[in-house]
Short mmCIF file of C-alpha atoms in Angstrom, two decimals:
data_model
loop_
_atom_site.label_atom_id
_atom_site.label_comp_id
_atom_site.label_asym_id
_atom_site.label_seq_id
_atom_site.Cartn_x
_atom_site.Cartn_y
_atom_site.Cartn_z
CA ASP D 6 0.00 0.00 0.00
CA GLY D 7 3.03 2.24 -0.09
CA LYS D 8 3.02 2.91 3.67
CA ASP D 9 5.11 0.05 5.06
CA PRO D 10 8.76 -0.59 4.25
CA LEU D 11 9.12 -3.19 1.54
CA PHE D 12 12.55 -4.38 2.54
CA GLY D 13 15.05 -3.57 5.24
CA ARG D 14 18.44 -2.89 3.74
CA VAL D 15 20.29 -1.45 0.77
CA ASP D 16 24.01 -2.17 0.86
CA GLY D 17 26.68 0.35 -0.04
CA PHE D 18 25.52 3.55 1.67
CA GLN D 19 27.26 5.65 4.33
CA ILE D 20 24.56 7.86 5.84
CA ASP D 21 23.71 9.70 9.03
CA PRO D 22 21.47 7.26 10.98
CA ASN D 23 19.64 10.13 12.69
CA THR D 24 18.28 11.69 9.54
CA SER D 25 15.64 10.87 6.99
CA ILE D 26 16.96 11.51 3.52
CA PRO D 27 14.53 12.53 0.79
CA CYS D 28 14.26 10.07 -2.06
CA LEU D 29 15.83 12.36 -4.67
CA ALA D 30 19.01 13.06 -2.73
CA LEU D 31 19.56 9.45 -1.78
CA TRP D 32 18.65 8.33 -5.27
CA GLU D 33 21.26 10.61 -6.83
CA ARG D 34 23.87 9.31 -4.42
CA TRP D 35 22.94 5.73 -5.11
CA GLN D 36 23.16 6.32 -8.84
CA CYS D 37 26.71 7.61 -8.42
CA GLU D 38 27.88 4.84 -6.09
CA ALA D 39 25.97 1.84 -7.35
CA LEU D 40 24.77 2.39 -10.89
CA THR D 41 28.24 3.23 -12.11
CA GLU D 42 29.21 -0.30 -11.14
CA ARG D 43 26.62 -1.61 -13.58
CA VAL D 44 27.28 -0.46 -17.12
CA PHE D 45 24.35 -2.60 -18.16
CA LEU D 46 22.64 -5.77 -17.06
CA LEU D 47 24.99 -8.54 -18.09
CA GLU D 48 23.68 -11.33 -15.94
CA ASP D 49 27.26 -11.07 -14.57
CA THR D 50 29.01 -12.09 -17.80
CA MET D 51 28.74 -11.14 -21.46
CA HIS D 52 28.84 -14.20 -23.74
CA ILE D 53 30.24 -13.62 -27.22
CA LEU D 54 30.33 -16.09 -30.09
CA ILE D 55 33.06 -15.74 -32.73
CA CYS D 56 32.92 -17.64 -36.03
CA ASP D 57 35.64 -17.37 -38.66
CA ASP D 58 37.21 -20.12 -40.76
CA ASP D 59 40.60 -18.41 -40.43
CA ALA D 60 41.83 -19.67 -37.05
CA VAL D 61 44.54 -16.99 -36.79
CA PHE D 62 42.10 -14.18 -37.48
CA ALA D 63 39.51 -15.66 -35.10
CA ALA D 64 42.14 -15.70 -32.35
CA ARG D 65 42.92 -12.06 -33.10
CA VAL D 66 39.24 -11.14 -32.75
CA GLU D 67 39.05 -13.01 -29.45
CA THR D 68 42.11 -11.19 -28.10
CA LEU D 69 40.65 -7.79 -29.01
CA VAL D 70 37.33 -8.69 -27.33
CA ARG D 71 38.99 -9.92 -24.14
CA ASP D 72 41.25 -6.85 -23.98
CA PHE D 73 38.26 -4.55 -24.47
CA PHE D 74 36.29 -6.04 -21.57
CA ALA D 75 39.31 -6.39 -19.29
CA LEU D 76 40.09 -2.69 -19.75
CA ARG D 77 36.58 -1.84 -18.53
CA GLY D 78 36.55 -4.32 -15.67
CA LEU D 79 33.74 -6.37 -17.21
CA GLN D 80 33.47 -10.13 -17.44
CA VAL D 81 33.30 -11.84 -20.82
CA GLU D 82 33.23 -15.41 -22.08
CA CYS D 83 34.26 -16.02 -25.68
CA THR D 84 33.50 -19.11 -27.73
CA VAL D 85 35.40 -19.51 -31.01
CA CYS D 86 34.12 -21.67 -33.86
CA HIS D 87 35.60 -22.18 -37.32
CA SER D 88 32.55 -23.14 -39.34
CA GLY D 89 28.83 -22.58 -39.44
CA GLU D 90 28.21 -26.24 -38.77
CA GLU D 91 30.39 -26.19 -35.66
CA THR D 92 28.55 -23.11 -34.45
CA LEU D 93 25.07 -24.53 -34.96
CA ALA D 94 26.03 -27.80 -33.29
CA ARG D 95 26.41 -26.02 -29.97
CA ARG D 96 23.61 -26.59 -27.48
CA ASP D 97 23.99 -23.26 -25.68
CA LEU D 98 23.27 -20.84 -28.54
CA ASP D 99 20.56 -19.08 -26.53
CA LEU D 100 23.26 -18.03 -24.05
CA TYR D 101 25.05 -15.60 -26.38
CA GLN D 102 24.29 -11.90 -26.51
CA VAL D 103 26.67 -11.08 -29.38
CA ALA D 104 27.91 -13.02 -32.43
CA LEU D 105 30.92 -11.83 -34.44
CA LEU D 106 30.65 -13.63 -37.76
CA ASP D 107 32.67 -13.87 -40.94
CA VAL D 108 30.47 -13.61 -44.02
CA ASP D 109 32.49 -15.69 -46.48
CA LEU D 110 32.78 -18.98 -44.61
CA ASP D 111 34.03 -22.13 -46.38
CA THR D 112 30.87 -24.22 -46.25
CA MET D 113 28.11 -21.87 -45.06
CA ASN D 114 27.28 -18.28 -45.85
CA GLY D 115 27.59 -16.10 -42.75
CA ILE D 116 24.27 -14.44 -43.51
CA SER D 117 22.54 -17.83 -43.49
CA LEU D 118 24.29 -18.61 -40.22
CA GLY D 119 23.03 -15.34 -38.75
CA LYS D 120 19.45 -16.19 -39.72
CA GLN D 121 19.66 -19.54 -37.95
CA LEU D 122 21.24 -17.97 -34.86
CA ARG D 123 18.31 -15.56 -34.71
CA GLN D 124 15.93 -18.52 -34.58
CA CYS D 125 17.77 -19.85 -31.53
CA SER D 126 18.27 -16.45 -29.90
CA PRO D 127 16.01 -13.70 -31.30
CA GLU D 128 17.74 -10.92 -29.33
CA ILE D 129 21.31 -11.82 -30.33
CA CYS D 130 23.37 -8.92 -31.68
CA LEU D 131 24.89 -9.88 -35.04
CA VAL D 132 28.13 -8.22 -36.12
CA TYR D 133 29.72 -9.17 -39.42
CA VAL D 134 33.48 -9.00 -39.89
CA SER D 135 34.54 -9.48 -43.49
CA ALA D 136 37.29 -8.66 -45.96
CA TYR D 137 34.72 -7.79 -48.60
CA LEU D 138 32.56 -4.69 -48.60
CA GLU D 139 30.20 -6.06 -51.25
CA PHE D 140 28.59 -8.40 -48.71
CA ALA D 141 27.55 -5.49 -46.48
CA PRO D 142 24.03 -4.96 -47.94
CA GLU D 143 23.16 -8.59 -47.14
CA GLY D 144 23.64 -7.79 -43.45
CA TYR D 145 20.46 -5.74 -43.53
CA THR D 146 18.44 -8.89 -44.27
CA VAL D 147 19.23 -10.19 -40.78
CA ASN D 148 19.14 -6.79 -39.07
CA ALA D 149 22.88 -6.87 -38.38
CA PHE D 150 24.10 -4.42 -35.75
CA ARG D 151 27.25 -3.52 -37.68
CA TYR D 152 29.48 -4.56 -40.58
CA ILE D 153 33.23 -4.27 -40.02
CA LEU D 154 35.95 -4.66 -42.63
CA LYS D 155 38.77 -6.90 -41.48
CA ARG D 156 41.36 -4.29 -42.39
CA ASP D 157 39.70 -1.88 -39.93
CA LEU D 158 39.25 -4.41 -37.13
CA ASP D 159 41.60 -2.86 -34.55
CA CYS D 160 39.87 0.52 -34.57
CA GLN D 161 36.31 -0.46 -35.45
CA LEU D 162 35.71 -3.47 -33.19
CA PRO D 163 36.22 -1.54 -29.90
CA ARG D 164 33.86 1.18 -31.17
CA CYS D 165 31.32 -1.46 -32.10
CA LEU D 166 31.51 -3.11 -28.67
CA ASP D 167 31.13 0.30 -27.01
CA ALA D 168 27.99 0.89 -29.07
CA ILE D 169 26.62 -2.52 -28.06
CA LEU D 170 27.17 -1.77 -24.38
CA HIS D 171 25.46 1.59 -24.81
CA GLU D 172 22.51 -0.04 -26.55
CA GLN D 173 22.18 -2.71 -23.86
CA ASP D 174 22.34 -0.08 -21.13
CA HIS D 175 19.44 1.85 -22.62
CA ARG D 176 17.32 -1.25 -23.13
CA ALA D 177 17.91 -2.70 -19.69
CA PRO D 178 15.28 -1.92 -17.04
CA LYS D 179 16.70 0.18 -14.21
CA THR D 180 16.34 -1.51 -10.85
CA LEU D 181 17.52 -1.19 -7.27
CA THR D 182 19.01 -4.31 -5.68
CA ILE D 183 17.61 -4.98 -2.20
CA ARG D 184 19.31 -7.49 0.10
CA GLN D 185 17.47 -8.99 3.07
CA ASN D 186 18.14 -12.24 4.92
CA ARG D 187 20.62 -13.36 2.26
CA THR D 188 18.02 -12.87 -0.45
CA GLU D 189 18.35 -10.38 -3.31
CA THR D 190 15.37 -8.69 -4.95
CA GLU D 191 15.36 -6.30 -7.91
CA LEU D 192 12.89 -3.41 -7.56
CA PRO D 193 12.06 -1.26 -10.62
CA TYR D 194 12.72 2.45 -10.12
CA ASP D 195 9.14 3.39 -10.90
CA SER D 196 7.77 1.18 -8.10
CA ILE D 197 9.68 3.06 -5.35
CA TYR D 198 8.25 6.17 -3.67
CA TYR D 199 11.10 7.09 -1.34
CA LEU D 200 13.94 5.75 0.80
CA GLU D 201 14.43 6.43 4.51
CA SER D 202 17.44 5.81 6.75
CA ASP D 203 16.75 3.93 9.99
CA LEU D 204 19.85 3.37 12.11
CA ARG D 205 22.02 1.01 10.08
CA LYS D 206 19.46 0.11 7.46
CA ILE D 207 17.48 1.85 4.75
CA ASN D 208 13.74 1.39 4.46
CA VAL D 209 12.27 1.31 0.95
CA TYR D 210 8.67 2.48 0.46
CA GLY D 211 6.68 1.74 -2.64
CA ASP D 212 4.24 -0.56 -4.41
#
């Protein structure tokens, strides 16, 4: 009913226990101290699928991806495949948020591979990495996020990954993590009326 505290504690605050802090002020502080630790909702780890029939180039892509996430303090798991068939044989395709695909694979067109990945994981972000610009228009048929030329990989892939993180951040619902009795609950921002300090805990009032 909005009158009783929903939960008893929000970790990470240093506040005066003798004061009640209006929601806005505490909210702004929480955004600075807690939200900055969450660039976007990753479910803890970003899972990226890489498919290129050139093993040396695939390893280069993987190194760039790992370096990108390590620099930002984010967790990533990379899976490298060298054919469309090897990729589609995996049983965890719904786990991946991003697929970095070559277009001109030996036995399967990368566009066809992208279409089949979409069937397994409709929200997967498809990025094509190819030596040939002429394949770029085909990427639109699978709603590809970006098309990168292999010669531009070092400068364009980090920019692409930044754009993906930005997109995920805007799509992710903003929530406040509440911890009580070793249980975590995510509360949407728009369900919270205000927060109030009470000794060493923070009361949350809302729907």
